Coordinates of C-alpha atoms in Angstrom, one line a residue:
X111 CA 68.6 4.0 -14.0
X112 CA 68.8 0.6 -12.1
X113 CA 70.6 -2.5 -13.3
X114 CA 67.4 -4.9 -13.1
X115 CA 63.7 -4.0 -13.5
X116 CA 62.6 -3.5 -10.2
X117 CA 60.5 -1.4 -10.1
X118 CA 56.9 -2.5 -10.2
X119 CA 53.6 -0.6 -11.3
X120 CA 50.9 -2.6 -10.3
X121 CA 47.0 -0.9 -12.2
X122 CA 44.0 -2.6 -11.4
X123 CA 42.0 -3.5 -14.8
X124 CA 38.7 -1.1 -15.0
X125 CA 38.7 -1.0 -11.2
X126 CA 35.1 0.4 -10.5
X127 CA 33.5 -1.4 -12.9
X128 CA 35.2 -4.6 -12.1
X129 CA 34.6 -4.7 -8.4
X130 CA 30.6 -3.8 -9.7
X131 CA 30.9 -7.2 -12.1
X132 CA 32.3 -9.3 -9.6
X133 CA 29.6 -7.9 -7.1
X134 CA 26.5 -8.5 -9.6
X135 CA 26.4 -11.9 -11.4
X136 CA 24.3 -10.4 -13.6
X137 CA 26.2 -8.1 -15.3
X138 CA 29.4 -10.3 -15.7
X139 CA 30.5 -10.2 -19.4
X140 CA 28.2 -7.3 -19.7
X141 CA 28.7 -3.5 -20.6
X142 CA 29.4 -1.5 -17.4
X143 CA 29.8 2.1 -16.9
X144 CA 30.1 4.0 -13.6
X145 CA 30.2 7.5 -12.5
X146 CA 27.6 10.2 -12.7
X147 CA 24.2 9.3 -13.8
X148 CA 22.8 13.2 -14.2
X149 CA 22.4 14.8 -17.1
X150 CA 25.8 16.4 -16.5
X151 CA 27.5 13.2 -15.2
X152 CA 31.0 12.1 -16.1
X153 CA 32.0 8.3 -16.6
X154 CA 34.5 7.2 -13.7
X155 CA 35.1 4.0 -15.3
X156 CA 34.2 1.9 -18.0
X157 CA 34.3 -2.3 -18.1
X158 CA 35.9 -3.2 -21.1
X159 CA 32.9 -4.4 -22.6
X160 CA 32.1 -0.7 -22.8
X161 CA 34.7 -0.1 -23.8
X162 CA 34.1 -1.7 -27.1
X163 CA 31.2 0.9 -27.8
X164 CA 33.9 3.7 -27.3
X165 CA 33.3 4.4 -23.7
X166 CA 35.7 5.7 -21.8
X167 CA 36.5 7.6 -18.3
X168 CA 36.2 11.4 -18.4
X169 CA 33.5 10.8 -20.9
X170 CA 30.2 13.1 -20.5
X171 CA 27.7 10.1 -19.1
X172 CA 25.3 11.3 -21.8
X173 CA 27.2 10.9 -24.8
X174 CA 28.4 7.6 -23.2
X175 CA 24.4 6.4 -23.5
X176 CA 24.2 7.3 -26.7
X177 CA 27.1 5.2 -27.5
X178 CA 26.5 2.1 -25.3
X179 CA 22.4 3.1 -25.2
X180 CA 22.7 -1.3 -23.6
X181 CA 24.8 -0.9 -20.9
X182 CA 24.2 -0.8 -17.3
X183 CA 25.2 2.5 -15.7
X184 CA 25.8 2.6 -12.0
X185 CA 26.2 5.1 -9.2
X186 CA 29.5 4.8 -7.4
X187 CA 30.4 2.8 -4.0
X188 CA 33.6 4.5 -2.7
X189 CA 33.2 2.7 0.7
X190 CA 33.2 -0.5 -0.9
X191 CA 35.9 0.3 -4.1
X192 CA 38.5 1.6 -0.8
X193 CA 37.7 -1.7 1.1
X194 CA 39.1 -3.8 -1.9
X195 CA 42.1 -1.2 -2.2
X196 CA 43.0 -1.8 1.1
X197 CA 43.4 -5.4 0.6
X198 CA 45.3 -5.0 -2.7
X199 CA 47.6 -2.0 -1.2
X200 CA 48.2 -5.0 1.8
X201 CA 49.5 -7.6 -1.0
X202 CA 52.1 -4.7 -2.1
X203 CA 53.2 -3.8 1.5
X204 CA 54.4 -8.1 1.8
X205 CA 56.4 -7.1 -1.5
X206 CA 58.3 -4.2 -0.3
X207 CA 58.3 -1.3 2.5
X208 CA 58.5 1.5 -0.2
X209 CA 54.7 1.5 -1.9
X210 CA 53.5 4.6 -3.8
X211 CA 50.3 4.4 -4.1
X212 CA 48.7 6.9 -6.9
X213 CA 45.2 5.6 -6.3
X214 CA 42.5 3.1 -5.1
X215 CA 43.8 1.3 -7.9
X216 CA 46.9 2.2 -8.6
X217 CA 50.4 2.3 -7.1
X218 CA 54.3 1.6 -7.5
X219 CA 56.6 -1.2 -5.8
X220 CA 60.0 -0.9 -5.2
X221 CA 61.4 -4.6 -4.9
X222 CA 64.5 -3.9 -4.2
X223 CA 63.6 -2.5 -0.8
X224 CA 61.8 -5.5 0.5
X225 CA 62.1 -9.2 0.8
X226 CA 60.0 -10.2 -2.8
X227 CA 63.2 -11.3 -4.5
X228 CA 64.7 -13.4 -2.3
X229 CA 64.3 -17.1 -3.0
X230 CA 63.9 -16.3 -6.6
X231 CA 66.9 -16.3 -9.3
X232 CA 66.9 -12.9 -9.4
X233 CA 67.4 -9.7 -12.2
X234 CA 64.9 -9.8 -14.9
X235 CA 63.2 -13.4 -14.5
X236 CA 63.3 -13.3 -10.5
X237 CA 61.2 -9.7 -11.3
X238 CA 58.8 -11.2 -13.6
X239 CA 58.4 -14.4 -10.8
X240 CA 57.0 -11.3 -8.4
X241 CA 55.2 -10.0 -10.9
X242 CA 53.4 -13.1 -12.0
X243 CA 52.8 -13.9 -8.4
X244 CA 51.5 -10.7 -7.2
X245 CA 48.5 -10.8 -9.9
X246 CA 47.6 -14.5 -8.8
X247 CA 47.6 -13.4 -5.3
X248 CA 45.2 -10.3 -6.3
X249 CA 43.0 -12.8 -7.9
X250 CA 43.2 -15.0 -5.4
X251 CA 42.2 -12.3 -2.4
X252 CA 39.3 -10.1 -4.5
X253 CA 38.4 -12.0 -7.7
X254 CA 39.9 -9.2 -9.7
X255 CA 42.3 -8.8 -12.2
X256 CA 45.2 -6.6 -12.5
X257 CA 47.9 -5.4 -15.1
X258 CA 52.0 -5.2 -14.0
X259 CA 54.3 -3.6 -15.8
X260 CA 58.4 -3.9 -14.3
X261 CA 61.2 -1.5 -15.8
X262 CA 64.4 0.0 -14.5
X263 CA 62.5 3.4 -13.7
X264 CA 59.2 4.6 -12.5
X265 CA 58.3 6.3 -16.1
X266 CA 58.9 3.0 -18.2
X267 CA 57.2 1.0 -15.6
X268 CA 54.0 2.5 -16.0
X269 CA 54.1 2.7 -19.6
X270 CA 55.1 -0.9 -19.2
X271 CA 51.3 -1.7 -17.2
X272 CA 49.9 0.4 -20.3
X273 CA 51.0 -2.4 -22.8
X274 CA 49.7 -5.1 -20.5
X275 CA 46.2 -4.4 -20.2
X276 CA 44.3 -5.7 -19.5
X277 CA 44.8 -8.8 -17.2
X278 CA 48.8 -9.0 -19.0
X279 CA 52.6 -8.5 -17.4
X280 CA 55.3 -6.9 -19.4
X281 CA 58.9 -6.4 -18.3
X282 CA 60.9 -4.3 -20.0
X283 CA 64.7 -5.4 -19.7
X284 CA 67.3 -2.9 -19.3
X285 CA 69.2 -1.7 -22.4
X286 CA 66.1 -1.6 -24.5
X287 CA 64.4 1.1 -23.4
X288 CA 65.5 3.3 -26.2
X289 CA 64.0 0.8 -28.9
X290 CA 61.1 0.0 -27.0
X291 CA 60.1 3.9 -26.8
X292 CA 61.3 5.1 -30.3
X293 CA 58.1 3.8 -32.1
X294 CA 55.3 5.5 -29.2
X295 CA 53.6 8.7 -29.5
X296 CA 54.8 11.8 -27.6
X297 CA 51.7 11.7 -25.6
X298 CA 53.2 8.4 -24.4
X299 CA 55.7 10.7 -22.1
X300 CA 54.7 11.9 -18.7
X301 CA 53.8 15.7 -19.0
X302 CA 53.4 15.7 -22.6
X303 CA 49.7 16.8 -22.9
X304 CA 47.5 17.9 -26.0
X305 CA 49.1 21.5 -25.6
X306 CA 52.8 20.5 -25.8
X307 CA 52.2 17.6 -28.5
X308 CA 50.7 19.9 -30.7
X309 CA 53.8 22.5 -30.5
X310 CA 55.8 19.4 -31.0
X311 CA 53.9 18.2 -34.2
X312 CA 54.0 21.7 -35.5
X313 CA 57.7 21.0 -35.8
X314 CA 57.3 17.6 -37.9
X315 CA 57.8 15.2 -34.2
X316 CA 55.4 12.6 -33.6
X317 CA 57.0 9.8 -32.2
X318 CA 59.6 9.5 -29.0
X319 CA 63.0 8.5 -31.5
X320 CA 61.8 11.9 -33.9
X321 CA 62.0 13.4 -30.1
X322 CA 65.4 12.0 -29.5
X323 CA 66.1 12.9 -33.4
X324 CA 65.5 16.7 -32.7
X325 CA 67.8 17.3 -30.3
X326 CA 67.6 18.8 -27.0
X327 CA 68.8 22.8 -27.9
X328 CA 65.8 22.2 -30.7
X329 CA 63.6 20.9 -27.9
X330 CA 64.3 23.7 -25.6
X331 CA 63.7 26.3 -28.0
X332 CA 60.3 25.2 -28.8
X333 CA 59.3 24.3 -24.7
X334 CA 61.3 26.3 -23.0
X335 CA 64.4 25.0 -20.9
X336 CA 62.8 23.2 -17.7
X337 CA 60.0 21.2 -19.6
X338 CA 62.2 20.8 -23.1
X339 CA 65.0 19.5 -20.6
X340 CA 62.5 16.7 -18.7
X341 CA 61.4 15.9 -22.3
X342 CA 64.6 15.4 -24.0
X343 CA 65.7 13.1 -20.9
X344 CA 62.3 11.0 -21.2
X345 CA 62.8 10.8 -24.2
X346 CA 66.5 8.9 -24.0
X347 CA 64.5 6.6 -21.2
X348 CA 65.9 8.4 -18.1
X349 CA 63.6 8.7 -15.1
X350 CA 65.6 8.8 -11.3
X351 CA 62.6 9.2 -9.3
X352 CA 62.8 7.0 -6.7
X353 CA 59.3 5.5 -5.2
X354 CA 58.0 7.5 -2.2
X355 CA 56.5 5.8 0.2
X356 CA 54.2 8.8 1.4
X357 CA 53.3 11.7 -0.6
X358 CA 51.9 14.4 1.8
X359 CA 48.8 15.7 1.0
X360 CA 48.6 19.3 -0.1
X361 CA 44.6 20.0 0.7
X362 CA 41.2 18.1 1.1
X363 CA 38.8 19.1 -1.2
X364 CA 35.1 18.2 -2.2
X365 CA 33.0 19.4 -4.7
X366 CA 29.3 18.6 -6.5
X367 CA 28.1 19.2 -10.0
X368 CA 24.5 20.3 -10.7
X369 CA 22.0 18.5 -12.4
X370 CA 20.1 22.0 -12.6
X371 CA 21.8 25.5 -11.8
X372 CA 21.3 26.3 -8.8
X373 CA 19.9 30.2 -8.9
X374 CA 18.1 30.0 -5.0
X375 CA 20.5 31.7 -2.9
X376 CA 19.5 29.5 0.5
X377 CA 20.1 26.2 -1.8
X378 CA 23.6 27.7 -2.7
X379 CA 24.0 28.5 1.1
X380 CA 22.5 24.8 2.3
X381 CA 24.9 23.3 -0.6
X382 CA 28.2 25.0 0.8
X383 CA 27.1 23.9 4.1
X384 CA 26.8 20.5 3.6
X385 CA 30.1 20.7 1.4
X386 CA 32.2 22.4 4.4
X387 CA 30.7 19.3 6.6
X388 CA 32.0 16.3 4.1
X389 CA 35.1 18.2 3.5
X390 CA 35.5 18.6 7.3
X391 CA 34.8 14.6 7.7
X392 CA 37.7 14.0 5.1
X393 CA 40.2 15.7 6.7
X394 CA 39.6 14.2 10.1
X395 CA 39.5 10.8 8.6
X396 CA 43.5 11.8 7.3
X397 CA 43.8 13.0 10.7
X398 CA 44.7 16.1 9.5
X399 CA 43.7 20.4 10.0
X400 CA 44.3 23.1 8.0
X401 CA 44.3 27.0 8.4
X402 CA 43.1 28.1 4.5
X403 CA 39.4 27.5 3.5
X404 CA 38.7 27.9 -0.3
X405 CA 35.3 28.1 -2.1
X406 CA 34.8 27.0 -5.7
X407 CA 31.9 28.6 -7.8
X408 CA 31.3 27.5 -11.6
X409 CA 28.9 29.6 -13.1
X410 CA 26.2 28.7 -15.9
X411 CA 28.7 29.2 -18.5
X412 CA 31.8 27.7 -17.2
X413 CA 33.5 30.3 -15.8
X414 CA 34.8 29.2 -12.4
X415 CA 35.9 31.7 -9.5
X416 CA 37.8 30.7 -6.5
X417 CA 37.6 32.3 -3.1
X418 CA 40.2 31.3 -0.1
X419 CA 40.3 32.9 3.5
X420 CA 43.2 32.0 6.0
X421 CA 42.4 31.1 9.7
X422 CA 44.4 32.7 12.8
X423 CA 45.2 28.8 13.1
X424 CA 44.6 25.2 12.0
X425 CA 41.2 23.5 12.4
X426 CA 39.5 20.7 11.6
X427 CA 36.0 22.3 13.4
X428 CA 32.9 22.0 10.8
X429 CA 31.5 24.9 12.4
X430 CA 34.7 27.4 11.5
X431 CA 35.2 25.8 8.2
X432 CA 31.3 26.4 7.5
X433 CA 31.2 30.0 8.6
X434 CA 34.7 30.7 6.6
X435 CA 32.9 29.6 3.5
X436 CA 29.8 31.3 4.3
X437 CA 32.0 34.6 4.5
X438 CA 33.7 33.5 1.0
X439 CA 30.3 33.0 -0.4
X440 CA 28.8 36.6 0.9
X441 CA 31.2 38.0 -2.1
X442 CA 30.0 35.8 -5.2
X443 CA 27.2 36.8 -7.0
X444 CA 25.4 33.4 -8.1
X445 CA 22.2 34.6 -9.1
X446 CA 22.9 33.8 -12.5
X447 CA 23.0 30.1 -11.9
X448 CA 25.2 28.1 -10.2
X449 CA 26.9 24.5 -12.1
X450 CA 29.3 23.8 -9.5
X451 CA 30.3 23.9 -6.1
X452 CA 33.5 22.8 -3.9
X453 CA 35.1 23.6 -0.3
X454 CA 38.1 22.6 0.4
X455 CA 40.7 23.3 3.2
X456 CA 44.8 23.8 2.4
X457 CA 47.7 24.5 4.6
X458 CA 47.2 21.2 6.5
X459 CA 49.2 20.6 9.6
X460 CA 48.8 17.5 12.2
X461 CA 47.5 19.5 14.8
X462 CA 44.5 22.3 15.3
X463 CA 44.6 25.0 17.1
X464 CA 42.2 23.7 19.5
X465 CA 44.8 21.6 20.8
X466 CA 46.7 24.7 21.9
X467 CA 43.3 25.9 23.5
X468 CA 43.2 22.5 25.4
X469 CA 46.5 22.6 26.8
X470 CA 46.0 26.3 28.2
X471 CA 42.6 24.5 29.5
X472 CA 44.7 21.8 31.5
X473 CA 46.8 24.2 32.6
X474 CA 43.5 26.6 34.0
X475 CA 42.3 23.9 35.4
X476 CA 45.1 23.3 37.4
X477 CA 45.2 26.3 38.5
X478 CA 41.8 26.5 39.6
X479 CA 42.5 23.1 42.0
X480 CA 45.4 25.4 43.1
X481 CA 43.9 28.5 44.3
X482 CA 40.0 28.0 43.7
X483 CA 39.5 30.4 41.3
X484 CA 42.1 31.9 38.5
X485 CA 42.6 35.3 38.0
X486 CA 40.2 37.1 35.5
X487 CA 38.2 34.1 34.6
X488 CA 34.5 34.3 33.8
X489 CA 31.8 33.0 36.0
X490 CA 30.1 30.1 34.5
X491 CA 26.8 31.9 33.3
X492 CA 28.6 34.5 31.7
X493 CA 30.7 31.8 30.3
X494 CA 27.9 30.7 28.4
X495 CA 26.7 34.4 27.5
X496 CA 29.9 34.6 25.8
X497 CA 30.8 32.2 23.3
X498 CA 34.0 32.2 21.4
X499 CA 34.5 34.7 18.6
X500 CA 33.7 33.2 15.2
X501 CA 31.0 30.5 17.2
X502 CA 27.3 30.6 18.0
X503 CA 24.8 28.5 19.7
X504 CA 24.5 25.0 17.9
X505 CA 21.4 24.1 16.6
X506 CA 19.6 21.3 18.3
X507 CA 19.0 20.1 14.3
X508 CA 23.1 20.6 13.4
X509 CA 24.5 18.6 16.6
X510 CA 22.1 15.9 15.8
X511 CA 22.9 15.4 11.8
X512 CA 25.7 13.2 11.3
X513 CA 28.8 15.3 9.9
X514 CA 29.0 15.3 6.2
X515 CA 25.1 14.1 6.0
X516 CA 23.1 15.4 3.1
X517 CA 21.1 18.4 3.9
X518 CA 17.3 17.6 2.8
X519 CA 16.0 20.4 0.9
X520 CA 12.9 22.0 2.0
X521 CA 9.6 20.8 0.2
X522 CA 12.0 18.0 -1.2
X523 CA 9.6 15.3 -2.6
X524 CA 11.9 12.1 -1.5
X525 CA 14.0 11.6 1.7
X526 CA 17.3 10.9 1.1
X527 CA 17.4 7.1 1.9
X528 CA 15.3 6.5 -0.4
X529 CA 16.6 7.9 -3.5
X530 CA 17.4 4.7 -5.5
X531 CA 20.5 5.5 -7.1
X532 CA 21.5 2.7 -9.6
X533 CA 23.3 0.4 -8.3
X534 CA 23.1 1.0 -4.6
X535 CA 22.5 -1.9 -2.3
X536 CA 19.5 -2.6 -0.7
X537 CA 17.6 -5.5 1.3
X538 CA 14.2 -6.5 1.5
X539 CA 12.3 -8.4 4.4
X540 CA 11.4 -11.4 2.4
X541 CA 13.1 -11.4 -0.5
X542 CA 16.6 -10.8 1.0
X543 CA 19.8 -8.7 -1.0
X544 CA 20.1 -7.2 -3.8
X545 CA 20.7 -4.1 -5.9
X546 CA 18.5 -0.8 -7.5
X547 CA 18.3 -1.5 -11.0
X548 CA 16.5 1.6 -11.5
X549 CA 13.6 3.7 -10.4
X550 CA 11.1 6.3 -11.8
X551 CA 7.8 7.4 -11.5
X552 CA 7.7 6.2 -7.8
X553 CA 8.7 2.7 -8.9
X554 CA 11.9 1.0 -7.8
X555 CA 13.3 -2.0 -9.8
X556 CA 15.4 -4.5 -7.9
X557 CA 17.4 -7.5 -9.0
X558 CA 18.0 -10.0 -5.9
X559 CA 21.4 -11.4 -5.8
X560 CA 24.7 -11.6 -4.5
X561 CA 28.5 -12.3 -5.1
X562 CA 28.2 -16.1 -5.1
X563 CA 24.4 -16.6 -6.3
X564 CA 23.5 -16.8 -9.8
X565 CA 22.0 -13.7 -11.9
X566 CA 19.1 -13.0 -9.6
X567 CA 15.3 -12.5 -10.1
X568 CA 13.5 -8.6 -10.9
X569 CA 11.1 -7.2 -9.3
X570 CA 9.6 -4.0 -8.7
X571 CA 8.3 -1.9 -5.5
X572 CA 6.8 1.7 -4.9
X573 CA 9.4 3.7 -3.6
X574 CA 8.6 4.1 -0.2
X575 CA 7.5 0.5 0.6
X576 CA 8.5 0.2 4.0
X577 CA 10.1 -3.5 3.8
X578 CA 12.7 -2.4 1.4
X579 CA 15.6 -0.3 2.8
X580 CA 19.4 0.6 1.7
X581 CA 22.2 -2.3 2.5
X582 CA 26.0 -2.1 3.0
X583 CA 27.6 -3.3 0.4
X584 CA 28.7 -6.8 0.9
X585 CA 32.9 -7.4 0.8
X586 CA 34.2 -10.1 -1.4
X587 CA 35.3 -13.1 0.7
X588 CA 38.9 -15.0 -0.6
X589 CA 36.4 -18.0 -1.0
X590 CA 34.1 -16.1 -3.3
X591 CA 36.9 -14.5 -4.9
X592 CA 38.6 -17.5 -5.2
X593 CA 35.3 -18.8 -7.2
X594 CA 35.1 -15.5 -9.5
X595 CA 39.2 -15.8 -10.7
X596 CA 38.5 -19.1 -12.2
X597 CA 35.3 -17.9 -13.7
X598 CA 36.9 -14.8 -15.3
X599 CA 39.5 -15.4 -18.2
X600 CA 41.0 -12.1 -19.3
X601 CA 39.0 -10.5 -21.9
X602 CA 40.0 -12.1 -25.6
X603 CA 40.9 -8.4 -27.1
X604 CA 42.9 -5.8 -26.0
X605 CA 40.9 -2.8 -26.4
X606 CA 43.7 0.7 -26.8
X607 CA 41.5 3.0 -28.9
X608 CA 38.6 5.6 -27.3
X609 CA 36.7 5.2 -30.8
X610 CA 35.0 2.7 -32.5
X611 CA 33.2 -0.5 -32.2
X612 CA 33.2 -4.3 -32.6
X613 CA 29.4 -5.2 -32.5
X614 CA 27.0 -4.9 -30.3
X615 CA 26.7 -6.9 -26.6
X616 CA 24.0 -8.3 -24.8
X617 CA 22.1 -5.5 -22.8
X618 CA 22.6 -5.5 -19.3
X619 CA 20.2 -7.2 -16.6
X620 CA 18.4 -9.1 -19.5
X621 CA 18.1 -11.9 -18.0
X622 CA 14.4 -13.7 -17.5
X623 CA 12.8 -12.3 -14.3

């Protein structure tokens, strides 16, 4: 435990659907939900406005509509969500060298490695002076609003961000941790899930000071001696886990859940396919290979299978990770129905083991200017006879798609750009910006605005007029954001509970067309 709280946990307030506020004028103020939109979608975030209703993330998106039936609910923009990251994971870097972040919207400072607390007085207040100055900053850069909690250790830091939400600081000074954690329920400790506070209330403990009450011997006889042991010391406050600035991944992993089951073998077979490809463009992205390939399968009923098969080496080729899923696939049986699929690729390594092929190339090729032709190499046209095991010909149709593109589906009614996903940006020739409000029976529903207009106008097009087409999300310039900070007070309440309601708010994208 460290003398002065410094170590900061910086959590961004309803990330998702704050950047989608500050990115519609419309729907400032206004319920906002956003995740999936299927019938089998799950809520990714939820404004607080939503979270009035009850809303919350993790939430089936269909019992989310019947408890906020007036809110707008919006398809994700991941491109746009990590652009903002990147500009609030930049603040933290000018704070410190050691920044773990756990998130796009979520990370740990260590102060004490940096430069931040110089020129201030230092200890608890010169921590809080940081603190107070990081969040204007954020403001200041993206418009947005985030919560900071500052403790002695990573553990009470976050559960000191917790308290502040939203838009709030709290620092806990040293010495009080004890009193600070006595009245909190056990679920408040990291690691204690629904499974482990039930065995605890079983046993008459509730709170973290009837934890500290029990004792640890009583502690490890009801969890056992490594989780009783991290428990007991939570409990007391004690956390030495020092911030890390890089946490090495252990695998890249997609995965897509069905609006329908997917009983069509070739659909399951197209569906890995382009899974394999998007997983493949993540782990290039990271700069990273890996030699294991796993397949996920959930079945109609929930039941979930894996599959894995490990490579002679690491790759980050689509084309080998495609086939080893294939091959993984060849032994499910889905023809029951299929609700979930996922590829992902584990035992990562910084190099592939085409980069071994390539130096044994170079050094072929030398020999070849060295003696004109190497011993036992193949003439070119049998060369090409003989691909590589484990590669075939590539399809005129495959090198053309862009990796990790969606596969169209055969006899599919509507091409993928122009499936007008809520919230996805678009532009049309004469009216300009704007975003899909929704769409249905071949309509498309547009409002035209942007970041610094006011709520725009409606309208509403067939869905393959040819003037309207898909937009990249605009970023948030400091001026704009600038604007949006001083338009944005912190919300009046302080929303903690998933339940329950305090009246109803206006319905989203109501204003006057």
């Amino acid at each position: 435990m460290r003398a002065s709280p410094t170590i900061l946990h910086l959590d961004m307030d309803a990330f998702f659907a704050a950047v989608e506020q500050a990115s519609k004028p419309s729907l400032r103020g206004k319920p906002v939900v956003v995740g999936g939109l299927g019938p089998r979608g799950v809520v990714s975030t939820a404004s607080y406005e939503a979270r009035r209703f009850g809303v919350h993330s993790a939430m089936p998106t269909a019992q989310a509509r019947r408890l906020a039936p007036n809110a707008a609910y919006l398809g994700t923009r991941f491109g746009l969500y990590r652009a903002i990251s990147e500009v609030v994971m930049e603040l933290l870097h000018e704070l410190s060298p050691l920044v773990e972040p756990l998130s796009l919207d979520e990370a740990f400072v260590d102060l004490e490695a940096g430069e931040a607390l110089e020129g201030t007085q230092g200890g608890a207040e010169g921590a809080r002076e940081v603190g107070e100055r990081l969040r204007r900053d954020i403001a200041a850069a993206t418009g947005l609003t985030g919560s900071v909690g500052l403790a002695g250790s990573k553990m009470l830091a976050k559960i000191a961000s917790e308290q502040a939400k939203p838009d709030g600081l709290v620092l806990i000074p040293v010495g009080t941790e004890r009193d600070m954690l006595a009245p909190l329920s056990v679920r408040t400790l990291p690691g204690v899930g629904p499974a482990t506070a039930e065995v605890l209330r079983r046993a008459g403990i509730t709170t973290v000071g009837e934890v500290v009450e029990a004792g640890e011997d009583e502690l490890l006889r009801l969890l056992g001696k490594a989780h009783g042991t991290s428990v007991h010391a939570m409990a007391h406050g004690i956390d030495d886990r020092p911030v890390v600035a890089e946490r090495d991944a252990k695998s890249v992993s997609v995965e897509d859940t069905y609006d329908v089951d997917l009983t069509d073998r070739t659909r399951v077979r197209l569906e890995v396919e382009r899974l394999a490809g998007r997983c493949v463009t993540r782990l290039r992205a990271a700069g990273r290979s890996g030699r294991t390939v796993v397949i996920k399968v959930r079945s109609y009923d929930f039941s979930t299978l894996t599959r894995s098969e490990t490579l002679r080496g690491p790759t980050d080729d689509p084309g080998v990770v495609k086939e080893a899923a294939l091959r993984l696939l060849d032994g499910v049986d889905t023809t029951a129905g299929v609700r979930l699929l996922g590829v992902g690729v584990s035992g990562l390594a910084d190099f592939t083991q085409e980069d071994l092929f390539a130096q044994a190339q170079a050094a072929l090729s030398q020999e070849t200017a060295d003696t004109g032709h190497p011993e036992g190499a193949q003439s070119p046209a049998r060369a090409e006879e003989s691909p590589r095991e484990g590669e075939g010909p590539v399809r005129a149709e495959e090198a053309a798609r862009e990796p990790g593109a969606a596969v169209e589906e055969p006899g599919a009614a509507v091409p993928a750009d122009r499936r007008w996903i809520p919230g996805r940006d678009v532009c049309h020739a004469e009216y300009g910006r704007g975003w899909v409000q929704g769409s249905g029976v071949g309509k498309v529903t547009v409002r035209f605005e942007e970041p610094d207009t006011p709520p725009g106008r409606v309208r509403t097009f067939s869905v393959d007029d040819p003037e309207l087409a898909p937009a990249e999300p605009r970023m948030l310039d400091a001026e704009i954001a600038a604007v949006l900070a001083a338009q944005s007070p912190a919300p009046a309440t302080r929303p903690k509970s998933r339940s329950g309601g305090v009246g109803a708010s206006p319905p989203a994208g109501t204003s006057s067309p």
